[in-house]
One Martini backbone bead per residue (centre of mass of N, CA, C, O) as a GRO file, in nm:
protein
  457
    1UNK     BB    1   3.617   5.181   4.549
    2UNK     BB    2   3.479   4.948   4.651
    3UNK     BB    3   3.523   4.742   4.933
    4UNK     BB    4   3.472   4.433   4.769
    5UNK     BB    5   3.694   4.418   4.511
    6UNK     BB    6   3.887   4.192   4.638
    7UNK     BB    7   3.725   3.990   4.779
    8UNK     BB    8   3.595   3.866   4.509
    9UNK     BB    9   3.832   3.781   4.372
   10UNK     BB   10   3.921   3.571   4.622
   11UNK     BB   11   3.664   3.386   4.567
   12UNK     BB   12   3.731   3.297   4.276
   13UNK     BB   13   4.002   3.143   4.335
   14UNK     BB   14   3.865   2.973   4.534
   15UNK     BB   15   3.686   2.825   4.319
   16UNK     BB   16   3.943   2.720   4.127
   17UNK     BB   17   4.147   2.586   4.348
   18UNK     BB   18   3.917   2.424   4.558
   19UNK     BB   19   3.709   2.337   4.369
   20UNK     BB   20   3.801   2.360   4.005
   21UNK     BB   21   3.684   2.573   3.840
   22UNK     BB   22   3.633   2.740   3.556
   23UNK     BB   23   3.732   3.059   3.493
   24UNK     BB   24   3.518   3.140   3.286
   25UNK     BB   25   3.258   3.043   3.449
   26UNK     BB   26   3.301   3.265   3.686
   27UNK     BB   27   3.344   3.528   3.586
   28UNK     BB   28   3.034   3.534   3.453
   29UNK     BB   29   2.878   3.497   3.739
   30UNK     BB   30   3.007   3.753   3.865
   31UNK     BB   31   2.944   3.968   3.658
   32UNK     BB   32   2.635   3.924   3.705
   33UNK     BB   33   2.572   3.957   3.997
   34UNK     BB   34   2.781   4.246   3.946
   35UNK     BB   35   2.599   4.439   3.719
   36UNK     BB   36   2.602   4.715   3.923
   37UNK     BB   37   2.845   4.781   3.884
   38UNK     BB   38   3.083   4.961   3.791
   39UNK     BB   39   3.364   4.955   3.485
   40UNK     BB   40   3.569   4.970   3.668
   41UNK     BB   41   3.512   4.729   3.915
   42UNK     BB   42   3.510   4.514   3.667
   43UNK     BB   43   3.755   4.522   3.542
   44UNK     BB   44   3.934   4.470   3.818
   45UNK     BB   45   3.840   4.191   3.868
   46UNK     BB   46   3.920   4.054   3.594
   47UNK     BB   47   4.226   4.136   3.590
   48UNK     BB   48   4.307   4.028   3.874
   49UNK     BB   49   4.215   3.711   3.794
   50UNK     BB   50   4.303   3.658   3.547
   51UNK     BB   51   4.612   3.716   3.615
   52UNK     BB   52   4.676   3.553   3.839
   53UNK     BB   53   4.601   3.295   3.676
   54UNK     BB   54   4.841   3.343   3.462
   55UNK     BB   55   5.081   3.461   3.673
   56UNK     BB   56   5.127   3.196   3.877
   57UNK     BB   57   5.439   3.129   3.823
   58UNK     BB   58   5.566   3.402   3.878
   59UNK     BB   59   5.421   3.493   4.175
   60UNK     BB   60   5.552   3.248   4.316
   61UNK     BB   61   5.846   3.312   4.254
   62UNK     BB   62   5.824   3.637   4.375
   63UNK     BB   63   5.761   3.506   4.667
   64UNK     BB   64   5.962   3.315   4.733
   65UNK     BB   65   6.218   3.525   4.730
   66UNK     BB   66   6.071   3.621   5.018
   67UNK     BB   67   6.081   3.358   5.146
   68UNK     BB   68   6.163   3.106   5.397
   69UNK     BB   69   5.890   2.974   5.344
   70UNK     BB   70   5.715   2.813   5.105
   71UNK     BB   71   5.403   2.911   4.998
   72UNK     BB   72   5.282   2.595   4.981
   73UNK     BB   73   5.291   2.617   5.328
   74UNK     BB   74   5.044   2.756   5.311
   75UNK     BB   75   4.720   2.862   5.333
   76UNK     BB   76   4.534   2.919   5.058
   77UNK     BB   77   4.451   3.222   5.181
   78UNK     BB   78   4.701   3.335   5.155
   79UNK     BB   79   4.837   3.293   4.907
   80UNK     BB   80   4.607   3.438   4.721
   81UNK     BB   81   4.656   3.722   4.891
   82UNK     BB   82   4.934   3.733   4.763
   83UNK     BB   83   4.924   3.699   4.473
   84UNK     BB   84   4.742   3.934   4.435
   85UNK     BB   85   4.900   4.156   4.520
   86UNK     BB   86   5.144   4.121   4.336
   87UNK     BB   87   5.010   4.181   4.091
   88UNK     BB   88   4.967   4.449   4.154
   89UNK     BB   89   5.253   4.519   4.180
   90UNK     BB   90   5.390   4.424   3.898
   91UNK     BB   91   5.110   4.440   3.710
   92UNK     BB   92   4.953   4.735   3.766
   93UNK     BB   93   5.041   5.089   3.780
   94UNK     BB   94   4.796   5.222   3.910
   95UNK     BB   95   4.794   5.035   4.182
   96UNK     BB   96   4.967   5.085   4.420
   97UNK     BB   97   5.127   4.946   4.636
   98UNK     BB   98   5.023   5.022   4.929
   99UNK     BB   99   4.709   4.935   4.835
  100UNK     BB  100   4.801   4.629   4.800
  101UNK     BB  101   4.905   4.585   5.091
  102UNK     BB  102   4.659   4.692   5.262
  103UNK     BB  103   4.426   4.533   5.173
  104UNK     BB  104   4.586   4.253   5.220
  105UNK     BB  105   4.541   4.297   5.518
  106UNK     BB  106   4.270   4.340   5.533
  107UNK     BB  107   4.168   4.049   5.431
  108UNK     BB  108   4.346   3.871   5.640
  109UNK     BB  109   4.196   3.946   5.825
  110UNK     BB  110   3.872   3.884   5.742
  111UNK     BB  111   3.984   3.563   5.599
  112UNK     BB  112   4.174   3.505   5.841
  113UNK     BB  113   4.471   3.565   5.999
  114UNK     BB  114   4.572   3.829   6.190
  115UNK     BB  115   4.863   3.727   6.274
  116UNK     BB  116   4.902   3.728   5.938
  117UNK     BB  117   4.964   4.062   5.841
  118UNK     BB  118   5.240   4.111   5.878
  119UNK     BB  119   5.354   3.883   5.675
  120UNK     BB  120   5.196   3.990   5.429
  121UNK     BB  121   5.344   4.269   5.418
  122UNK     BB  122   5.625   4.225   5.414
  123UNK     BB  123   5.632   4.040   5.130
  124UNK     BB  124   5.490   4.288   4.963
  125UNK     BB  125   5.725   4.506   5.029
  126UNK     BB  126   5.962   4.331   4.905
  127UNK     BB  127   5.814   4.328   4.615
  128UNK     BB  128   5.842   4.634   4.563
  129UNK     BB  129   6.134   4.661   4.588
  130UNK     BB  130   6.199   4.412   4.405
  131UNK     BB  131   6.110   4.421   4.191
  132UNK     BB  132   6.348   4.470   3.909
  133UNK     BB  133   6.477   4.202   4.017
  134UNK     BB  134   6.272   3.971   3.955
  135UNK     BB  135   6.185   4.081   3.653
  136UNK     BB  136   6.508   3.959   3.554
  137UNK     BB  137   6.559   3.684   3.621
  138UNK     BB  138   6.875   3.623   3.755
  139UNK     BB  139   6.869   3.362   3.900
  140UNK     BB  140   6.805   3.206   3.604
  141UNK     BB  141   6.985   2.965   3.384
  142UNK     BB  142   6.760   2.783   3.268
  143UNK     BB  143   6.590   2.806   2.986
  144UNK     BB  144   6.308   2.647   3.085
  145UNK     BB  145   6.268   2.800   3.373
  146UNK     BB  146   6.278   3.075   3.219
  147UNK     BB  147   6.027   3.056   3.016
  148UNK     BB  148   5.817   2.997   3.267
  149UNK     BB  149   5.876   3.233   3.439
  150UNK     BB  150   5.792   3.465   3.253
  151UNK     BB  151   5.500   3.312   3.120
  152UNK     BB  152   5.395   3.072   3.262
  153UNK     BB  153   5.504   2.812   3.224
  154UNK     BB  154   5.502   2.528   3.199
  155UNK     BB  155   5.771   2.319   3.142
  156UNK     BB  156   5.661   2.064   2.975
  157UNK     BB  157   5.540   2.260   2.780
  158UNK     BB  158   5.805   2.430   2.677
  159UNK     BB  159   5.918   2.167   2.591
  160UNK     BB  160   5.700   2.068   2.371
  161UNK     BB  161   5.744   2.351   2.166
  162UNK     BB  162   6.033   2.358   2.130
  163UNK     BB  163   6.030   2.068   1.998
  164UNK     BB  164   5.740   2.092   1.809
  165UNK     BB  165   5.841   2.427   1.730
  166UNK     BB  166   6.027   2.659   1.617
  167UNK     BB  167   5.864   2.962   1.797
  168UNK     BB  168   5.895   2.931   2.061
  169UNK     BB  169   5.895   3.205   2.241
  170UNK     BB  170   5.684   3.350   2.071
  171UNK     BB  171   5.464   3.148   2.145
  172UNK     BB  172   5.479   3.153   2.447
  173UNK     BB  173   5.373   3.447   2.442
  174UNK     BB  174   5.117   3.427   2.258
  175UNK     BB  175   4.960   3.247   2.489
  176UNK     BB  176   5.055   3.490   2.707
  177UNK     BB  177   4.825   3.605   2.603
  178UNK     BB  178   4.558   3.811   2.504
  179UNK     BB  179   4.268   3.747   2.333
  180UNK     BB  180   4.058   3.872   2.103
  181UNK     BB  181   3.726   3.942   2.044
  182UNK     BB  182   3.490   3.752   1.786
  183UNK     BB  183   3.306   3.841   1.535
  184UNK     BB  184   2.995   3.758   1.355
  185UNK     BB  185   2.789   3.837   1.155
  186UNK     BB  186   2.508   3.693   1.037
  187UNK     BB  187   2.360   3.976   0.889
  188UNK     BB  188   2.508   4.157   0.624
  189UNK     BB  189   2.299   4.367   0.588
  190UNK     BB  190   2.335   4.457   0.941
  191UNK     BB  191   2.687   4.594   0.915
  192UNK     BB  192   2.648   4.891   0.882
  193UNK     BB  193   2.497   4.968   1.132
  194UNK     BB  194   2.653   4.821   1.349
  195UNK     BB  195   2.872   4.990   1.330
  196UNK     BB  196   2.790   5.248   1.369
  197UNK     BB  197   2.700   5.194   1.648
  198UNK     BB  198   2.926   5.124   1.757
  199UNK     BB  199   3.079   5.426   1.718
  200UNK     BB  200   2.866   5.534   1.937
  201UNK     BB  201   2.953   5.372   2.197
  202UNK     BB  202   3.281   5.285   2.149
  203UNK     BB  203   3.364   5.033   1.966
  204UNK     BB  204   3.621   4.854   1.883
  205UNK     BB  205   3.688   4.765   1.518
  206UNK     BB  206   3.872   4.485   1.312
  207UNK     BB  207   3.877   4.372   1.050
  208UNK     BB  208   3.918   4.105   0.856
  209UNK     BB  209   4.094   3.938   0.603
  210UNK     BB  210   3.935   3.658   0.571
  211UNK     BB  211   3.646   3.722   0.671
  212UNK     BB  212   3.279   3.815   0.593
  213UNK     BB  213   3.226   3.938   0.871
  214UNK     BB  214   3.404   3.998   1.056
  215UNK     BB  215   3.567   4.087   1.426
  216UNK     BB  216   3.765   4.276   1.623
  217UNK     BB  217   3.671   4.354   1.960
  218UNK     BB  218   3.661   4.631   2.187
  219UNK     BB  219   3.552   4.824   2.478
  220UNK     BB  220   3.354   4.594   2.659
  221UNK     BB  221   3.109   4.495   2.880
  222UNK     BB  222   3.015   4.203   2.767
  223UNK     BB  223   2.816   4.072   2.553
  224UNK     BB  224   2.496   4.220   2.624
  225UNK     BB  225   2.659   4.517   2.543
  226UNK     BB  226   2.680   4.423   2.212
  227UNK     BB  227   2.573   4.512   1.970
  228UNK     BB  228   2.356   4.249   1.830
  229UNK     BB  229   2.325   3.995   2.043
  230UNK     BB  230   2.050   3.975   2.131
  231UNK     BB  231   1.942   3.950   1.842
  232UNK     BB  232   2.127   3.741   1.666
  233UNK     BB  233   2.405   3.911   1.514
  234UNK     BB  234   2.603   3.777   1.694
  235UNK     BB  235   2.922   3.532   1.677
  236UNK     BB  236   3.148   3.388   1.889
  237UNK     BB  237   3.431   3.315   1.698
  238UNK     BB  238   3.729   3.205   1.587
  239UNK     BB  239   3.888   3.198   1.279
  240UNK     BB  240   4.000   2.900   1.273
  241UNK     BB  241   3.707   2.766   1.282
  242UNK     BB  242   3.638   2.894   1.014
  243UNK     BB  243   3.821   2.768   0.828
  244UNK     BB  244   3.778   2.499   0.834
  245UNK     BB  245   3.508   2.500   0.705
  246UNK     BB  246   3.553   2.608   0.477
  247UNK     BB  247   3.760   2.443   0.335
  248UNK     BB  248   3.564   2.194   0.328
  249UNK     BB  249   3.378   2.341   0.156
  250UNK     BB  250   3.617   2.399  -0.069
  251UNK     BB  251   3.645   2.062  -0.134
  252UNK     BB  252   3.396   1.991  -0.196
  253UNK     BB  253   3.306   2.212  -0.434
  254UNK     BB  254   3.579   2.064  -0.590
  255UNK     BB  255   3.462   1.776  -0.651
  256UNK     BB  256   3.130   1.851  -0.649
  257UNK     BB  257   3.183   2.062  -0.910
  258UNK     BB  258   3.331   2.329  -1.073
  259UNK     BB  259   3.632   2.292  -1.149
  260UNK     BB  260   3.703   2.560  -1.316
  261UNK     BB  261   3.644   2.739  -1.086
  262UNK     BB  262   3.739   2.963  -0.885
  263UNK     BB  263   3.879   2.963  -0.536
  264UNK     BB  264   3.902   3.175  -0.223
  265UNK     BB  265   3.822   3.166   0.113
  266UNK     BB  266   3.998   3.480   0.177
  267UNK     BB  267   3.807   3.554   0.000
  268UNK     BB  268   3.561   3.814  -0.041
  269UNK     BB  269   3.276   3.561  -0.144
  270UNK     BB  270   3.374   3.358  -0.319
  271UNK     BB  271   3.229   3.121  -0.154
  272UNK     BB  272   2.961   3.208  -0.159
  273UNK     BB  273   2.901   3.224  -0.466
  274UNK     BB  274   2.953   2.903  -0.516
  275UNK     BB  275   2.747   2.814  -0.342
  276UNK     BB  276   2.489   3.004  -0.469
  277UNK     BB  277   2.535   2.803  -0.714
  278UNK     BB  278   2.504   2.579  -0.587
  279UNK     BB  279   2.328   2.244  -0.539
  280UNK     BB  280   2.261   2.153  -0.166
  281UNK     BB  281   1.998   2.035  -0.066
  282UNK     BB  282   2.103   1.723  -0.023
  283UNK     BB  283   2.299   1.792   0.198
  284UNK     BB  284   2.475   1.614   0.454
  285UNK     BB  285   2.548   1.670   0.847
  286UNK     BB  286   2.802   1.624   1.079
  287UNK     BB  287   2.839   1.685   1.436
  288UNK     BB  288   2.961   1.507   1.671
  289UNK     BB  289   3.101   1.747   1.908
  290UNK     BB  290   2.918   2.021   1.877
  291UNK     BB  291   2.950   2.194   2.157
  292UNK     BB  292   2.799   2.501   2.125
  293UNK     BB  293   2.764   2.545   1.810
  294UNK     BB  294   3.015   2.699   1.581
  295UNK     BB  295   3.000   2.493   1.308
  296UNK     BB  296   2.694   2.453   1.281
  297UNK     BB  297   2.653   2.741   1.235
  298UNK     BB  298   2.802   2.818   1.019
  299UNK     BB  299   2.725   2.599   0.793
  300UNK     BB  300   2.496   2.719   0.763
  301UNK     BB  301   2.505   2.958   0.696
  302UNK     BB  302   2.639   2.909   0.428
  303UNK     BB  303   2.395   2.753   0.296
  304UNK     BB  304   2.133   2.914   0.364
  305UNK     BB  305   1.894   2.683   0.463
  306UNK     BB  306   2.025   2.421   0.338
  307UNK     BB  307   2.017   2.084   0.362
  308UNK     BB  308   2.149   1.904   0.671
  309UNK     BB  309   2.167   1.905   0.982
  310UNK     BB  310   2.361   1.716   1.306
  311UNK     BB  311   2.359   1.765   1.597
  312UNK     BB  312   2.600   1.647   1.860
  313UNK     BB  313   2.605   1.540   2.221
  314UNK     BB  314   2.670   1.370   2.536
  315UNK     BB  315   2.480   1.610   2.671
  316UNK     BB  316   2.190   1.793   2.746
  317UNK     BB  317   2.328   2.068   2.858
  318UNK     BB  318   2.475   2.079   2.535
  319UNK     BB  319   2.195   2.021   2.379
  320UNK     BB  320   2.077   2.306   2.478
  321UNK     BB  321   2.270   2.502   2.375
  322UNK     BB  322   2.273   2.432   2.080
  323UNK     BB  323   1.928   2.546   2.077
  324UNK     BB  324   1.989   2.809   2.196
  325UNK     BB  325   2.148   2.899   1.949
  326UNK     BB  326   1.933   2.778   1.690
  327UNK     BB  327   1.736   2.995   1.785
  328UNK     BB  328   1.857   3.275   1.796
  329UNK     BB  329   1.953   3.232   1.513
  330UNK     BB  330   1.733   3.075   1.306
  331UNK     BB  331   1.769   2.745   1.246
  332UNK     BB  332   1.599   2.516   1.065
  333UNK     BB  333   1.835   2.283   0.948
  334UNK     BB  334   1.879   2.181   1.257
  335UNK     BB  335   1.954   1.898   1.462
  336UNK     BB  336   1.936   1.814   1.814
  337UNK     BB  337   2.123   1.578   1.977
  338UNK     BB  338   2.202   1.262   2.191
  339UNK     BB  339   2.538   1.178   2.189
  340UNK     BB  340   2.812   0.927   2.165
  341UNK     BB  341   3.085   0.925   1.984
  342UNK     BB  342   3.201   0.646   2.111
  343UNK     BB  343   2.936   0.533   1.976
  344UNK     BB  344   2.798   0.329   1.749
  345UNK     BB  345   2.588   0.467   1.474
  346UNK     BB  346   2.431   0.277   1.220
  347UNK     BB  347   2.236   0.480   1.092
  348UNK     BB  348   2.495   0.664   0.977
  349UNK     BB  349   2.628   0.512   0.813
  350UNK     BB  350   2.679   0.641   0.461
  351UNK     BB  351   2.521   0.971   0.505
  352UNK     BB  352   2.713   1.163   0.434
  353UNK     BB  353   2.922   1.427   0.354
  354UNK     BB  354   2.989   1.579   0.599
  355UNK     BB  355   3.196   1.507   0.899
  356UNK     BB  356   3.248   1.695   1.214
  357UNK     BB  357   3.531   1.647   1.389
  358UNK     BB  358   3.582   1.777   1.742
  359UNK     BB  359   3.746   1.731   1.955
  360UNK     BB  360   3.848   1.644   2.257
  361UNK     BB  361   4.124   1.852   2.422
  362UNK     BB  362   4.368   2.004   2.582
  363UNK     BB  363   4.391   2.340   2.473
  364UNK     BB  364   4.674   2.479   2.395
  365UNK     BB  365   4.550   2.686   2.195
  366UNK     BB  366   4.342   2.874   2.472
  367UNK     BB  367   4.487   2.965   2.718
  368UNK     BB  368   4.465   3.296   2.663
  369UNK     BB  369   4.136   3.204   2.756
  370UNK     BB  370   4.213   2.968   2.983
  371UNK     BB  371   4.462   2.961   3.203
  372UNK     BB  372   4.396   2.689   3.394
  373UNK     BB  373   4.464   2.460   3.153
  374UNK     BB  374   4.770   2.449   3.218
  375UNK     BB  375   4.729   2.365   3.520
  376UNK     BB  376   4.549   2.057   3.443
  377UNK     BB  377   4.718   1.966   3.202
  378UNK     BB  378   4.878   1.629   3.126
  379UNK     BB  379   5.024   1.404   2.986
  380UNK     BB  380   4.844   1.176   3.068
  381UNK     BB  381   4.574   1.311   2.971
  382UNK     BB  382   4.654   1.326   2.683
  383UNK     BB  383   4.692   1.039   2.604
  384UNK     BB  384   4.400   0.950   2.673
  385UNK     BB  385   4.283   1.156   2.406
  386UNK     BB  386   4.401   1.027   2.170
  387UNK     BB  387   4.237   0.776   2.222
  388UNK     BB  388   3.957   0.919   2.210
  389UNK     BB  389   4.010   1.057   1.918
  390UNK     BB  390   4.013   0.774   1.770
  391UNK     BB  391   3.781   0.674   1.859
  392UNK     BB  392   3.571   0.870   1.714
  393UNK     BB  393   3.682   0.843   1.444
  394UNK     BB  394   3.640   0.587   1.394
  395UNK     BB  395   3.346   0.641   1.380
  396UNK     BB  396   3.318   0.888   1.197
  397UNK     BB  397   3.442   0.756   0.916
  398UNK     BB  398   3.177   0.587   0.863
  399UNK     BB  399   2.965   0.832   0.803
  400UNK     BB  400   3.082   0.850   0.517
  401UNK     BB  401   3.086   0.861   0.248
  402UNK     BB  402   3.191   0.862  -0.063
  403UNK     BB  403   3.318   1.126  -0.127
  404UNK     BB  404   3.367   1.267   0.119
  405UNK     BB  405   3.404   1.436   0.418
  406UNK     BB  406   3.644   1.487   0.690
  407UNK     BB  407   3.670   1.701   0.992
  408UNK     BB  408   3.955   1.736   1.150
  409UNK     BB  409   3.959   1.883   1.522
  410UNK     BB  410   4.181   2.140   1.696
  411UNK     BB  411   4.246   2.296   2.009
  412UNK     BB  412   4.551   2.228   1.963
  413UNK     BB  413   4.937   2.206   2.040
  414UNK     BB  414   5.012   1.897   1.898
  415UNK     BB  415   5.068   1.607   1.753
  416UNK     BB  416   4.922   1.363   1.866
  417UNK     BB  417   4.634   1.530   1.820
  418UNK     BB  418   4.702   1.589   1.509
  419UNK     BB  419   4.870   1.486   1.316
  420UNK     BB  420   4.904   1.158   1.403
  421UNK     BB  421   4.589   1.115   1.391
  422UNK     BB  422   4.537   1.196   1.095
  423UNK     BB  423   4.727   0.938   0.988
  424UNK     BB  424   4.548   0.734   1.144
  425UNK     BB  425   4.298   0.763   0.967
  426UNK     BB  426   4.470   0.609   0.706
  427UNK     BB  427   4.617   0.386   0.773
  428UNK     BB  428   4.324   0.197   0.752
  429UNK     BB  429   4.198   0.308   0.495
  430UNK     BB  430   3.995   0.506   0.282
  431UNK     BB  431   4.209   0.795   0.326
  432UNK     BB  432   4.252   1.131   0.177
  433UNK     BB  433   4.471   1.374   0.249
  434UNK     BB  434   4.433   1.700   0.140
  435UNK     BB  435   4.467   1.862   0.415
  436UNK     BB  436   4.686   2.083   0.676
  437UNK     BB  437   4.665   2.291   0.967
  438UNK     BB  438   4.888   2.514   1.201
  439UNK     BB  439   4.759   2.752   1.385
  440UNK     BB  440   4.885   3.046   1.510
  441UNK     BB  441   4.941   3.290   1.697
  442UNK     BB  442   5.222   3.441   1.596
  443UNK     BB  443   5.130   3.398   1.288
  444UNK     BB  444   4.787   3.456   1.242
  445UNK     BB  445   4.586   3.548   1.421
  446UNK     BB  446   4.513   3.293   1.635
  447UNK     BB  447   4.433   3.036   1.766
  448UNK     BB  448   4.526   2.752   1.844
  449UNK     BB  449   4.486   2.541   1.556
  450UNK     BB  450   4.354   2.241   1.378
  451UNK     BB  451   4.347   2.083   1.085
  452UNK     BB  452   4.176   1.828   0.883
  453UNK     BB  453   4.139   1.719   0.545
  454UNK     BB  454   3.925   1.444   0.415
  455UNK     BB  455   3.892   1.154   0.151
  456UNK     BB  456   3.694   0.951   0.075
  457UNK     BB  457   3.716   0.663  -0.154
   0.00000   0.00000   0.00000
């Protein structure tokens, strides 16, 4: 193993907890700059990075119980290196213990304090001694504190999914699990092809059950490396957003379509061929808070070159974003500018058939891959995000035509952003609501997603 892959992790973890950087976007930028690395290489830092901070309220809990005084009275840089060697520890077995408590004593004469390099060993091979006794969490009593430190869960989040979801612990386990990588295929007639291609470069991958052309891969390292992905035939997009887009639009087309026809868009091709029989060149479509641009995509697909797409977003880096994606893809009927949702444009009122409202959300439902996350969002936060989100809708809601559809959506489980926005939506009058769904990850296998349509009157 090269001399600096766990260097490279220590810098990794400072960049998100001493900068605030979010860790999806350190971790793609590491992979790119040492893209020479062999995948043994990148695979470790991917892991050990990546589980650290997933599992760092285990591993504070952990480290805590070794030392005699709290963790957070330390430099941030011995902390790092202590979380980082515990994960290897507690949750690696491939990765000797000696060899985790050896590096990270290596680390700590190098980049922080030599004199506590013994502090250091002390602390993890006390960590290795009594891991069976650790992880057995015998010494916590409290139910929400339990679940908080077995999961990584902040408590207050615990707290609120016991509240508000049925699925209590199942929930919390499947939030802090890592969820795999989706991908839609975007031209049908290439399926057989990049399949076998897949098969023999040795990608795994496992059919959707709901949507055609959908699939979990596993087995490769970066995007990059997947065939089809620089060619424009593939796009990474969770399930639960594909679901939403279908339902809204097969909600239009039993509005004002033929209504005698059976659909179910989980049923493959269905959709398509409803769609493929409607007449819909004249449909206006928009999506307001639109990048990095999934569901301008999809519903693009979905239409076949129909329509037109306006997709919009506040700030000119998203919505290069944007342009960047339906450049790939090849979408010649979207068309992306920049706007504030929260600010009304009199030139959309009452212009659109569909309007995709997929507001800025607290995130809750995405932490399995993004899990930085859980321990930046705040009680505090949600509330003004609530606000927010209202205030977005009351503006979305306007450009719908009569009998048009609005698509309210977040990926996040809490009901004052979901169920009770989706309330607040019709409470004004002219909006009657047609359904709403909460996917859960252990109940759906997608990410925490909500959506609801909705139809103006």
């Amino acid at each position: 193993m090269s001399e600096n892959i766990r260097e490279i992790v220590f810098d990794c973890l400072l960049e998100t907890d001493v900068h605030e950087r979010k860790s999806h976007l350190v971790m793609r930028e590491v992979l790119d700059k040492y893209d020479y690395l062999d995948n043994t290489d990148k695979n470790f830092i991917k892991r050990v990075f990546e589980g650290t901070i997933q599992k760092r309220i285990t591993l504070d809990y952990a480290l805590n119980r070794m030392m005699e005084k709290p963790l957070e009275k330390n430099k941030i840089e011995i902390i790092e290196i202590l979380r980082m060697g515990a994960y290897q520890v507690l949750f690696m077995d491939r990765v000797p213990d000696s060899a985790a408590c050896d590096e990270a004593v290596k680390l700590t004469k190098k980049r922080s304090r030599s004199e506590l390099s013994g502090f250091v060993n002390g602390v993890l091979r006390a960590v290795s001694r009594e891991k069976a006794k650790i992880l057995s969490f015998d010494d916590i009593d409290d139910d929400i504190s339990g679940l908080s430190v077995k999961y990584s869960m902040p408590e207050w989040i615990v707290r609120m999914l016991n509240k508000e979801q049925k699925q209590g612990e199942a929930l919390i386990n499947a939030l802090a699990e890592q969820r795999p990588t989706v991908v839609r295929i975007t031209d049908a007639k290439k399926t057989e092809e990049l399949l076998k291609n897949w098969e023999e470069t040795g990608i795994a991958h496992k059919k959707s059950e709901n949507i055609p052309n959908v699939f979990e891969v596993s087995n490769f390292h970066g995007m990059g490396e997947l065939p089809g992905f620089a060619e424009g035939l593939l796009y990474v997009q969770d399930e639960s957003s594909m679901l939403s887009i279908r339902k809204a639009v097969e909600v239009f087309l039993e509005r004002f379509g033929d209504e005698n026809k059976e659909s179910n868009p989980a049923t493959e091709s269905a959709l398509e061929k409803k769609i493929g029989e409607a007449n819909l060149t004249g449909l206006k479509i928009l999506d307001t808070c639109a990048a990095p641009g999934g569901k301008s995509v999809y519903i693009a697909e979905l239409l076949n070159g129909m329509g037109e797409i306006i997709s919009l977003d506040v700030s000119e880096d998203k919505v290069s974003l944007l342009r960047e994606n339906m450049e790939r893809l090849g979408h010649k009927n979207v068309s992306c500018s920049v706007w504030d949702a929260t600010v009304f444009n009199p030139e959309f009122e009452n212009k659109f058939d569909i309007v995709i409202c997929d507001v800025p959300c607290s995130g809750l439902g995405v932490i399995s891959r993004k899990s930085d996350l859980k321990y930046r969002v705040t009680n505090e936060s949600m509330i003004s995000l609530c606000e927010l989100q209202k205030q977005i809708a009351d503006n979305a809601k306007k450009y719908v035509k009569k009998n048009g559809i609005l698509l309210y959506s977040t990926c996040t489980i809490h009901k004052a952003e979901n169920e009770k926005t989706a309330k607040y939506i019709c409470s004004g009058g002219g909006y009657e609501l047609i359904c709403e769904k909460q996917l859960l990850p252990n109940l759906d296998n997608t990410d925490g997603f909500y959506f609801a349509v909705l139809i103006r009157k």
